[in-house]
């Protein structure tokens, strides 16, 4: 590390990019069980912002596991490293003025705290709430059926823990609210935390 000298002054700064895009960088970190609705809600919210002329990106856990995180499994250590890499990536992108949606299970409170520590004030945690039975009933990827057959080890909520948040910035209850309502609630939250995120 002693021979590494990060550039802090010569590169174009964040403010220049935020001015170019007319938006502020932010990370909306969506977490919850598999099948809770993270990707569905991120997709819906991203499309609405895109239509409104905003530059957005979704960092999706499953997609990243086919590339950047393809060497990681689901052990405790690998889950921690998965979250660390996604958090570092989200931080880089928010620093380039992007509106970043993260869609990653992020099962334990310590994972969420680590992401918050890495990202800093741009980090906003959003709990996508759906209990195990609800997610098993939806089973959009067929994973709960496979887990029942013993074909998946370390399945979140079954063999591997998931901690509900003590206090999340925002909770989207997907049993009580439709996809459209959850996306609208997320965008309402985004507007409320981001006065500076508005294009003037
Ligand atoms: P995750 O990304 O959390 O693994 P997905 O978004 O892939 O979950 O799948 C969630 C499933 O739940 C989808 O089939 C979606 O249509 C369904 N669903 C039902 N109600 C809701 C809701 N209110 N919000 C999000 N998804 C919902």
Coordinates of N, CA and C and ligand atoms in Angstrom, one line a residue:
X1 N 0.8 -1.2 0.0 CA 0.0 0.0 0.0 C 0.9 1.3 0.0
X2 N 2.1 1.2 0.5 CA 2.9 2.4 0.7 C 3.2 3.0 -0.6
X3 N 3.2 2.2 -1.7 CA 3.6 2.7 -3.0 C 2.4 3.1 -3.9
X4 N 1.3 3.1 -3.3 CA 0.0 3.5 -4.0 C -0.4 4.9 -3.6
X5 N -0.6 5.7 -4.7 CA -0.9 7.1 -4.4 C -2.2 7.5 -5.2
X6 N -3.3 7.3 -4.5 CA -4.6 7.7 -5.2 C -4.6 9.1 -5.7
X7 N -5.1 9.3 -6.9 CA -5.3 10.7 -7.5 C -6.5 11.3 -6.8
X8 N -6.3 12.5 -6.2 CA -7.5 13.1 -5.7 C -7.7 14.5 -6.3
X9 N -6.7 15.1 -6.9 CA -6.9 16.4 -7.4 C -6.9 16.6 -9.0
X10 N -6.2 15.7 -9.7 CA -6.0 16.0 -11.1 C -7.3 15.6 -11.9
X11 N -8.0 14.5 -11.4 CA -9.1 14.0 -12.2 C -10.3 15.0 -12.0
X12 N -11.2 14.9 -13.1 CA -12.4 15.7 -13.0 C -13.2 15.4 -11.7
X13 N -13.7 16.3 -11.0 CA -14.3 16.0 -9.8 C -15.8 15.7 -9.9
X14 N -16.4 15.2 -8.8 CA -17.8 14.8 -8.8 C -18.7 15.9 -9.2
X15 N -18.4 17.1 -8.6 CA -19.3 18.3 -8.9 C -19.4 18.6 -10.4
X16 N -18.3 18.4 -11.1 CA -18.4 18.6 -12.6 C -19.3 17.7 -13.2
X17 N -19.3 16.4 -12.8 CA -20.2 15.4 -13.4 C -21.6 15.6 -12.9
X18 N -21.8 16.0 -11.7 CA -23.2 16.2 -11.2 C -23.8 17.4 -12.0
X19 N -22.9 18.4 -12.3 CA -23.4 19.6 -13.0 C -23.8 19.1 -14.4
X20 N -23.0 18.3 -15.0 CA -23.2 17.8 -16.4 C -24.6 17.1 -16.5
X21 N -24.8 16.2 -15.5 CA -26.0 15.4 -15.5 C -27.2 16.1 -14.9
X22 N -27.0 17.1 -14.1 CA -28.1 17.8 -13.4 C -28.7 16.9 -12.3
X23 N -27.9 16.1 -11.7 CA -28.4 15.2 -10.6 C -27.2 14.9 -9.6
X24 N -27.6 14.5 -8.5 CA -26.6 14.1 -7.5 C -26.4 12.6 -7.4
X25 N -25.2 12.2 -7.1 CA -25.0 10.7 -6.9 C -25.6 10.3 -5.6
X26 N -26.2 9.1 -5.7 CA -26.8 8.5 -4.5 C -26.8 7.0 -4.6
X27 N -26.9 6.3 -3.5 CA -27.0 4.8 -3.5 C -28.3 4.4 -2.8
X28 N -29.2 3.8 -3.5 CA -30.4 3.2 -2.8 C -30.2 1.7 -2.7
X29 N -29.9 1.3 -1.5 CA -29.4 -0.1 -1.3 C -30.6 -1.0 -0.9
X30 N -31.2 -1.7 -1.9 CA -32.4 -2.5 -1.6 C -31.9 -3.9 -1.2
X31 N -32.4 -4.4 0.0 CA -32.1 -5.7 0.5 C -33.3 -6.4 1.0
X32 N -33.2 -7.7 1.0 CA -34.3 -8.6 1.5 C -34.1 -10.0 0.9
X33 N -34.9 -10.9 1.3 CA -34.8 -12.3 0.9 C -34.9 -12.4 -0.6
X34 N -34.4 -13.5 -1.1 CA -34.5 -13.8 -2.5 C -36.0 -13.9 -2.9
X35 N -36.5 -13.2 -3.9 CA -37.9 -13.2 -4.3 C -38.7 -12.2 -3.5
X36 N -38.0 -11.3 -2.7 CA -38.8 -10.3 -2.0 C -39.3 -9.2 -2.9
X37 N -38.5 -9.0 -4.0 CA -39.0 -7.9 -4.9 C -37.9 -6.9 -5.2
X38 N -36.7 -7.1 -4.8 CA -35.6 -6.1 -5.0 C -35.5 -5.7 -6.4
X39 N -35.3 -6.7 -7.3 CA -35.0 -6.4 -8.7 C -36.2 -5.8 -9.4
X40 N -37.4 -6.4 -9.0 CA -38.6 -5.9 -9.6 C -38.8 -4.4 -9.3
X41 N -38.6 -4.0 -8.1 CA -38.9 -2.6 -7.7 C -37.8 -1.7 -8.2
X42 N -36.5 -2.2 -8.2 CA -35.4 -1.4 -8.8 C -35.7 -1.1 -10.2
X43 N -36.1 -2.1 -11.0 CA -36.3 -2.0 -12.4 C -37.4 -1.0 -12.7
X44 N -38.5 -1.1 -11.9 CA -39.6 -0.2 -12.1 C -39.2 1.3 -11.8
X45 N -38.5 1.4 -10.7 CA -38.1 2.8 -10.3 C -37.1 3.4 -11.3
X46 N -36.2 2.5 -11.7 CA -35.1 3.0 -12.7 C -35.8 3.4 -14.0
X47 N -36.8 2.7 -14.4 CA -37.4 3.1 -15.7 C -38.1 4.4 -15.6
X48 N -38.7 4.7 -14.4 CA -39.4 6.0 -14.2 C -38.4 7.1 -14.2
X49 N -37.3 6.9 -13.5 CA -36.2 7.9 -13.5 C -35.6 8.1 -14.9
X50 N -35.4 7.0 -15.6 CA -34.8 7.1 -16.9 C -35.7 7.9 -17.9
X51 N -37.0 7.7 -17.8 CA -38.0 8.4 -18.6 C -37.9 9.9 -18.2
X52 N -37.6 10.2 -17.0 CA -37.5 11.6 -16.6 C -36.1 12.2 -16.8
X53 N -35.3 11.5 -17.6 CA -34.0 12.0 -18.0 C -32.8 11.9 -17.0
X54 N -33.0 10.9 -16.1 CA -31.9 10.6 -15.1 C -31.0 9.5 -15.5
X55 N -29.7 9.6 -15.2 CA -28.8 8.5 -15.5 C -28.8 7.6 -14.2
X56 N -29.1 6.3 -14.4 CA -29.2 5.4 -13.3 C -28.5 4.1 -13.6
X57 N -28.2 3.3 -12.6 CA -27.6 2.0 -12.8 C -28.1 1.1 -11.8
X58 N -28.4 -0.2 -12.1 CA -28.7 -1.2 -11.1 C -27.5 -2.2 -10.9
X59 N -27.1 -2.3 -9.7 CA -26.1 -3.3 -9.4 C -26.9 -4.5 -8.8
X60 N -27.0 -5.5 -9.6 CA -27.9 -6.7 -9.2 C -27.0 -7.8 -8.8
X61 N -27.3 -8.3 -7.6 CA -26.4 -9.4 -7.0 C -26.2 -10.6 -7.9
X62 N -27.3 -11.1 -8.5 CA -27.2 -12.2 -9.4 C -26.3 -11.9 -10.6
X63 N -26.5 -10.7 -11.2 CA -25.7 -10.3 -12.4 C -24.3 -10.2 -12.0
X64 N -24.0 -9.6 -10.9 CA -22.6 -9.4 -10.5 C -21.9 -10.7 -10.2
X65 N -22.7 -11.7 -9.7 CA -22.1 -13.0 -9.4 C -21.7 -13.8 -10.7
X66 N -22.2 -13.3 -11.9 CA -21.7 -13.9 -13.1 C -20.4 -13.3 -13.6
X67 N -20.0 -12.2 -13.0 CA -18.8 -11.5 -13.5 C -17.9 -11.1 -12.3
X68 N -18.0 -9.9 -11.9 CA -17.1 -9.4 -10.8 C -17.0 -10.3 -9.6
X69 N -18.1 -10.9 -9.3 CA -18.1 -11.7 -8.1 C -18.2 -13.2 -8.4
X70 N -17.8 -13.6 -9.6 CA -18.0 -15.0 -10.0 C -17.2 -16.0 -9.2
X71 N -16.2 -15.5 -8.5 CA -15.4 -16.4 -7.7 C -15.9 -16.6 -6.2
X72 N -17.1 -16.0 -6.0 CA -17.6 -16.1 -4.6 C -18.8 -17.0 -4.5
X73 N -18.9 -17.7 -3.4 CA -20.1 -18.5 -3.1 C -20.9 -17.9 -2.0
X74 N -21.5 -18.7 -1.1 CA -22.5 -18.2 -0.2 C -22.0 -18.5 1.3
X75 N -20.8 -18.8 1.5 CA -20.3 -18.9 2.9 C -20.3 -17.5 3.5
X76 N -20.2 -17.5 4.8 CA -20.2 -16.2 5.5 C -19.2 -15.2 5.0
X77 N -17.9 -15.7 4.8 CA -16.9 -14.9 4.3 C -17.2 -14.4 2.9
X78 N -17.7 -15.3 2.0 CA -18.0 -14.9 0.7 C -19.1 -13.9 0.6
X79 N -20.1 -14.0 1.4 CA -21.2 -13.1 1.4 C -20.7 -11.7 1.8
X80 N -19.8 -11.7 2.8 CA -19.2 -10.4 3.3 C -18.4 -9.8 2.1
X81 N -17.6 -10.6 1.5 CA -16.8 -10.1 0.4 C -17.7 -9.6 -0.8
X82 N -18.8 -10.3 -1.0 CA -19.7 -9.9 -2.0 C -20.3 -8.5 -1.7
X83 N -20.7 -8.3 -0.5 CA -21.2 -7.0 -0.1 C -20.1 -5.9 -0.2
X84 N -18.9 -6.3 0.2 CA -17.9 -5.3 0.2 C -17.6 -4.8 -1.3
X85 N -17.5 -5.8 -2.2 CA -17.2 -5.4 -3.6 C -18.4 -4.6 -4.2
X86 N -19.6 -5.0 -3.9 CA -20.8 -4.2 -4.4 C -20.8 -2.8 -3.8
X87 N -20.5 -2.7 -2.6 CA -20.4 -1.4 -1.9 C -19.4 -0.5 -2.5
X88 N -18.2 -1.1 -2.8 CA -17.1 -0.3 -3.4 C -17.5 0.2 -4.8
X89 N -18.2 -0.7 -5.5 CA -18.6 -0.4 -6.9 C -19.7 0.7 -6.9
X90 N -20.6 0.5 -5.9 CA -21.7 1.5 -5.8 C -21.1 2.9 -5.5
X91 N -20.1 2.9 -4.6 CA -19.5 4.1 -4.2 C -18.8 4.8 -5.4
X92 N -18.1 4.0 -6.2 CA -17.4 4.6 -7.4 C -18.4 5.2 -8.3
X93 N -19.6 4.5 -8.5 CA -20.6 5.1 -9.5 C -21.3 6.3 -8.9
X94 N -21.6 6.3 -7.6 CA -22.3 7.5 -7.0 C -21.3 8.6 -7.1
X95 N -20.0 8.4 -7.0 CA -19.0 9.4 -7.1 C -18.9 10.0 -8.5
X96 N -19.5 9.3 -9.5 CA -19.6 9.8 -10.9 C -20.9 10.3 -11.2
X97 N -21.7 10.7 -10.1 CA -23.0 11.4 -10.2 C -24.1 10.4 -10.6
X98 N -23.9 9.1 -10.5 CA -25.0 8.2 -10.9 C -26.0 7.9 -9.8
X99 N -27.2 7.7 -10.2 CA -28.2 7.2 -9.2 C -28.1 5.7 -9.2
X100 N -27.7 5.1 -8.1 CA -27.3 3.7 -8.1 C -28.4 2.9 -7.3
X101 N -29.0 1.9 -7.9 CA -29.8 1.0 -7.2 C -29.0 -0.2 -7.0
X102 N -29.0 -0.7 -5.7 CA -28.3 -2.0 -5.4 C -29.4 -3.0 -5.1
X103 N -29.3 -4.2 -5.7 CA -30.3 -5.2 -5.4 C -29.5 -6.5 -5.0
X104 N -29.3 -6.6 -3.7 CA -28.5 -7.6 -3.1 C -29.1 -8.1 -1.8
X105 N -29.1 -9.4 -1.5 CA -29.8 -9.8 -0.3 C -29.3 -9.1 1.0
X106 N -28.0 -9.0 1.1 CA -27.4 -8.3 2.3 C -28.0 -8.8 3.6
X107 N -27.8 -10.1 3.9 CA -28.6 -10.7 4.9 C -28.4 -10.2 6.4
X108 N -27.2 -9.8 6.8 CA -27.0 -9.5 8.2 C -26.8 -8.0 8.4
X109 N -27.2 -7.6 9.6 CA -27.0 -6.1 9.9 C -25.6 -5.7 9.7
X110 N -24.6 -6.6 10.1 CA -23.3 -6.1 9.9 C -22.9 -5.9 8.4
X111 N -23.6 -6.6 7.5 CA -23.3 -6.4 6.1 C -23.8 -5.0 5.7
X112 N -25.0 -4.7 6.2 CA -25.6 -3.4 5.9 C -24.7 -2.2 6.5
X113 N -24.2 -2.5 7.7 CA -23.4 -1.4 8.3 C -22.1 -1.3 7.5
X114 N -21.5 -2.4 7.1 CA -20.3 -2.3 6.3 C -20.5 -1.5 5.0
X115 N -21.6 -1.8 4.4 CA -21.9 -1.1 3.1 C -22.1 0.4 3.4
X116 N -22.7 0.7 4.5 CA -22.9 2.2 4.9 C -21.6 2.8 5.2
X117 N -20.7 2.1 5.9 CA -19.4 2.7 6.2 C -18.6 2.9 5.0
X118 N -18.6 2.0 4.0 CA -17.9 2.1 2.8 C -18.4 3.3 2.0
X119 N -19.7 3.4 1.9 CA -20.3 4.4 0.9 C -20.4 5.7 1.6
X120 N -20.7 5.8 2.9 CA -20.8 7.1 3.6 C -22.2 7.7 3.4
X121 N -22.3 9.0 3.4 CA -23.6 9.7 3.4 C -24.4 9.5 2.2
X122 N -23.9 9.0 1.1 CA -24.7 8.7 -0.1 C -25.5 7.4 0.1
X123 N -25.3 6.7 1.1 CA -25.9 5.4 1.3 C -27.3 5.5 2.0
X124 N -28.3 4.8 1.4 CA -29.6 4.8 1.9 C -30.1 3.4 1.9
X125 N -30.4 2.8 3.1 CA -30.8 1.4 3.0 C -32.3 1.3 3.0
X126 N -32.8 0.4 2.1 CA -34.2 0.2 1.9 C -34.5 -1.3 2.0
X127 N -35.3 -1.6 3.0 CA -35.7 -3.0 3.3 C -36.9 -3.4 2.4
X128 N -36.7 -4.4 1.6 CA -37.7 -4.9 0.8 C -38.3 -6.1 1.5
X129 N -39.5 -5.8 2.2 CA -40.0 -6.7 3.2 C -40.9 -7.7 2.5
X130 N -40.6 -9.0 2.8 CA -41.5 -10.1 2.4 C -40.9 -11.3 3.2
X131 N -41.8 -12.0 4.0 CA -41.3 -13.1 4.8 C -41.0 -14.3 3.9
X132 N -40.4 -15.3 4.6 CA -39.9 -16.5 3.9 C -41.0 -17.2 3.1
X133 N -42.2 -17.3 3.8 CA -43.3 -18.1 3.2 C -43.8 -17.3 2.0
X134 N -43.9 -16.0 2.1 CA -44.3 -15.2 0.9 C -43.4 -15.4 -0.3
X135 N -42.1 -15.3 0.0 CA -41.1 -15.5 -1.1 C -41.1 -16.9 -1.6
X136 N -41.3 -17.9 -0.8 CA -41.4 -19.3 -1.2 C -42.6 -19.5 -2.1
X137 N -43.7 -18.8 -1.8 CA -44.9 -18.9 -2.6 C -44.7 -18.2 -4.0
X138 N -44.0 -17.2 -4.0 CA -43.7 -16.5 -5.3 C -42.7 -17.3 -6.1
X139 N -41.7 -17.6 -5.5 CA -40.5 -18.4 -6.1 C -40.2 -18.1 -7.5
X140 N -39.9 -16.8 -7.9 CA -39.8 -16.4 -9.3 C -38.7 -17.1 -10.0
X141 N -37.7 -17.6 -9.3 CA -36.5 -18.3 -9.9 C -36.5 -19.8 -9.6
X142 N -37.5 -20.3 -9.0 CA -37.6 -21.7 -8.7 C -36.6 -22.1 -7.6
X143 N -36.0 -21.2 -6.9 CA -34.9 -21.5 -5.9 C -35.5 -22.1 -4.6
X144 N -36.7 -21.7 -4.2 CA -37.3 -22.2 -3.0 C -37.6 -23.7 -3.2
X145 N -38.1 -24.0 -4.4 CA -38.4 -25.4 -4.7 C -37.2 -26.3 -4.6
X146 N -36.1 -25.7 -5.2 CA -34.8 -26.5 -5.2 C -34.3 -26.6 -3.8
X147 N -34.4 -25.5 -3.0 CA -33.9 -25.6 -1.7 C -34.6 -26.7 -0.9
X148 N -36.0 -26.7 -1.1 CA -36.8 -27.7 -0.4 C -36.3 -29.2 -0.7
X149 N -35.8 -29.3 -2.0 CA -35.4 -30.6 -2.4 C -33.9 -30.9 -2.0
X150 N -33.4 -29.9 -1.2 CA -32.0 -30.1 -0.7 C -31.0 -29.9 -1.8
X151 N -31.4 -29.2 -2.9 CA -30.4 -29.0 -4.0 C -29.6 -27.7 -3.9
X152 N -29.9 -26.8 -2.9 CA -29.2 -25.6 -2.7 C -28.7 -25.6 -1.2
X153 N -27.4 -25.5 -1.1 CA -26.9 -25.3 0.3 C -26.9 -23.8 0.7
X154 N -26.8 -23.5 1.9 CA -26.6 -22.2 2.4 C -27.7 -21.2 1.9
X155 N -28.9 -21.7 1.8 CA -30.0 -20.9 1.2 C -30.5 -19.9 2.2
X156 N -30.5 -18.6 1.8 CA -30.9 -17.5 2.8 C -32.3 -17.7 3.4
X157 N -32.3 -17.6 4.7 CA -33.6 -17.7 5.4 C -33.9 -19.2 5.7
X158 N -33.1 -20.1 5.2 CA -33.4 -21.5 5.5 C -32.2 -22.1 6.2
X159 N -31.0 -22.2 5.5 CA -29.8 -22.7 6.1 C -28.9 -21.6 6.6
X160 N -29.2 -20.4 6.1 CA -28.3 -19.3 6.3 C -29.1 -18.1 6.8
X161 N -28.6 -17.4 7.7 CA -29.5 -16.4 8.4 C -29.9 -15.2 7.6
X162 N -31.0 -14.6 8.0 CA -31.4 -13.2 7.5 C -31.9 -12.4 8.7
X163 N -31.3 -11.3 9.0 CA -31.7 -10.4 10.1 C -32.6 -9.3 9.6
X164 N -33.8 -9.2 10.2 CA -34.6 -8.1 9.8 C -33.9 -6.8 10.4
X165 N -34.2 -5.7 9.8 CA -33.5 -4.5 10.3 C -34.2 -4.0 11.6
X166 N -33.3 -3.4 12.4 CA -33.9 -2.8 13.6 C -34.5 -1.5 13.1
X167 N -33.8 -0.8 12.3 CA -34.3 0.5 11.8 C -33.8 0.7 10.4
X168 N -34.6 0.7 9.4 CA -34.1 0.9 8.0 C -34.6 2.3 7.7
X169 N -33.9 2.9 6.8 CA -34.3 4.3 6.3 C -35.7 4.2 5.8
X170 N -35.9 3.1 5.0 CA -37.3 3.0 4.4 C -37.6 1.5 4.4
X171 N -38.8 1.1 4.7 CA -39.3 -0.3 4.6 C -40.4 -0.3 3.5
X172 N -40.2 -1.1 2.5 CA -41.3 -1.3 1.5 C -41.9 -2.7 1.7
X173 N -43.1 -2.7 2.2 CA -43.8 -4.0 2.5 C -44.5 -4.5 1.3
X174 N -43.9 -5.5 0.7 CA -44.4 -5.9 -0.6 C -45.6 -6.8 -0.5
X175 N -46.0 -7.1 0.7 CA -47.3 -7.8 0.8 C -48.4 -6.8 0.9
X176 N -48.1 -5.7 1.5 CA -49.2 -4.7 1.7 C -49.3 -3.7 0.5
X177 N -48.3 -3.6 -0.3 CA -48.3 -2.6 -1.4 C -47.9 -3.3 -2.7
X178 N -48.5 -2.9 -3.8 CA -48.2 -3.4 -5.1 C -46.8 -3.0 -5.6
X179 N -46.4 -3.6 -6.7 CA -45.1 -3.3 -7.3 C -45.1 -1.8 -7.6
X180 N -46.1 -1.3 -8.2 CA -46.2 0.1 -8.6 C -46.2 1.0 -7.4
X181 N -46.9 0.6 -6.3 CA -46.9 1.4 -5.1 C -45.5 1.4 -4.5
X182 N -44.9 0.3 -4.4 CA -43.5 0.2 -3.8 C -42.5 1.1 -4.6
X183 N -42.6 1.0 -5.9 CA -41.7 1.8 -6.7 C -42.0 3.3 -6.5
X184 N -43.3 3.7 -6.4 CA -43.6 5.1 -6.1 C -43.2 5.5 -4.8
X185 N -43.3 4.6 -3.8 CA -42.8 4.9 -2.4 C -41.3 5.2 -2.4
X186 N -40.6 4.3 -3.2 CA -39.1 4.5 -3.3 C -38.7 5.8 -3.9
X187 N -39.4 6.1 -5.0 CA -39.1 7.4 -5.7 C -39.5 8.6 -4.8
X188 N -40.6 8.4 -4.0 CA -41.0 9.5 -3.1 C -39.9 9.7 -2.1
X189 N -39.4 8.6 -1.6 CA -38.3 8.7 -0.6 C -37.0 9.4 -1.3
X190 N -36.7 8.9 -2.5 CA -35.6 9.5 -3.2 C -35.7 11.1 -3.3
X191 N -37.0 11.5 -3.7 CA -37.2 12.9 -3.8 C -37.0 13.6 -2.4
X192 N -37.5 13.0 -1.4 CA -37.4 13.6 -0.1 C -36.0 13.7 0.5
X193 N -35.2 12.8 0.2 CA -33.8 12.8 0.7 C -32.9 13.7 -0.2
X194 N -33.4 14.0 -1.3 CA -32.5 14.5 -2.3 C -33.0 15.8 -2.8
X195 N -33.0 16.8 -2.0 CA -33.4 18.0 -2.6 C -32.4 18.4 -3.6
X196 N -31.1 18.2 -3.3 CA -30.1 18.5 -4.2 C -30.1 17.5 -5.4
X197 N -30.9 16.5 -5.3 CA -30.9 15.5 -6.4 C -31.8 16.0 -7.6
X198 N -32.6 17.1 -7.3 CA -33.5 17.6 -8.3 C -32.8 18.4 -9.3
X199 N -33.2 18.3 -10.6 CA -32.6 19.0 -11.6 C -33.1 20.5 -11.6
X200 N -32.3 21.5 -11.5 CA -32.8 22.8 -11.5 C -32.3 23.6 -12.7
Ligands
LIG1 P1 -35.5 -10.4 -5.8 O1 -34.8 -9.5 -6.7 O2 -35.7 -9.8 -4.4 O3 -34.8 -11.8 -5.7 P2 -37.5 -10.4 -7.8 O4 -37.8 -9.0 -7.9 O5 -36.7 -11.2 -8.8 O6 -36.9 -10.7 -6.3 O7 -38.9 -11.2 -7.6 C1 -40.0 -10.7 -6.8 C2 -41.3 -11.4 -7.3 O8 -42.3 -11.0 -6.4 C3 -41.7 -11.1 -8.7 O9 -42.2 -12.2 -9.3 C4 -42.7 -10.0 -8.5 O10 -43.7 -9.9 -9.5 C5 -43.4 -10.5 -7.2 N1 -44.1 -9.4 -6.4 C6 -45.3 -9.4 -5.9 N2 -45.6 -8.3 -5.3 C7 -44.5 -7.5 -5.3 C8 -44.3 -6.2 -4.8 N3 -45.1 -5.5 -4.1 N4 -43.0 -5.7 -5.0 C9 -42.1 -6.4 -5.7 N5 -42.3 -7.7 -6.2 C10 -43.5 -8.2 -6.0

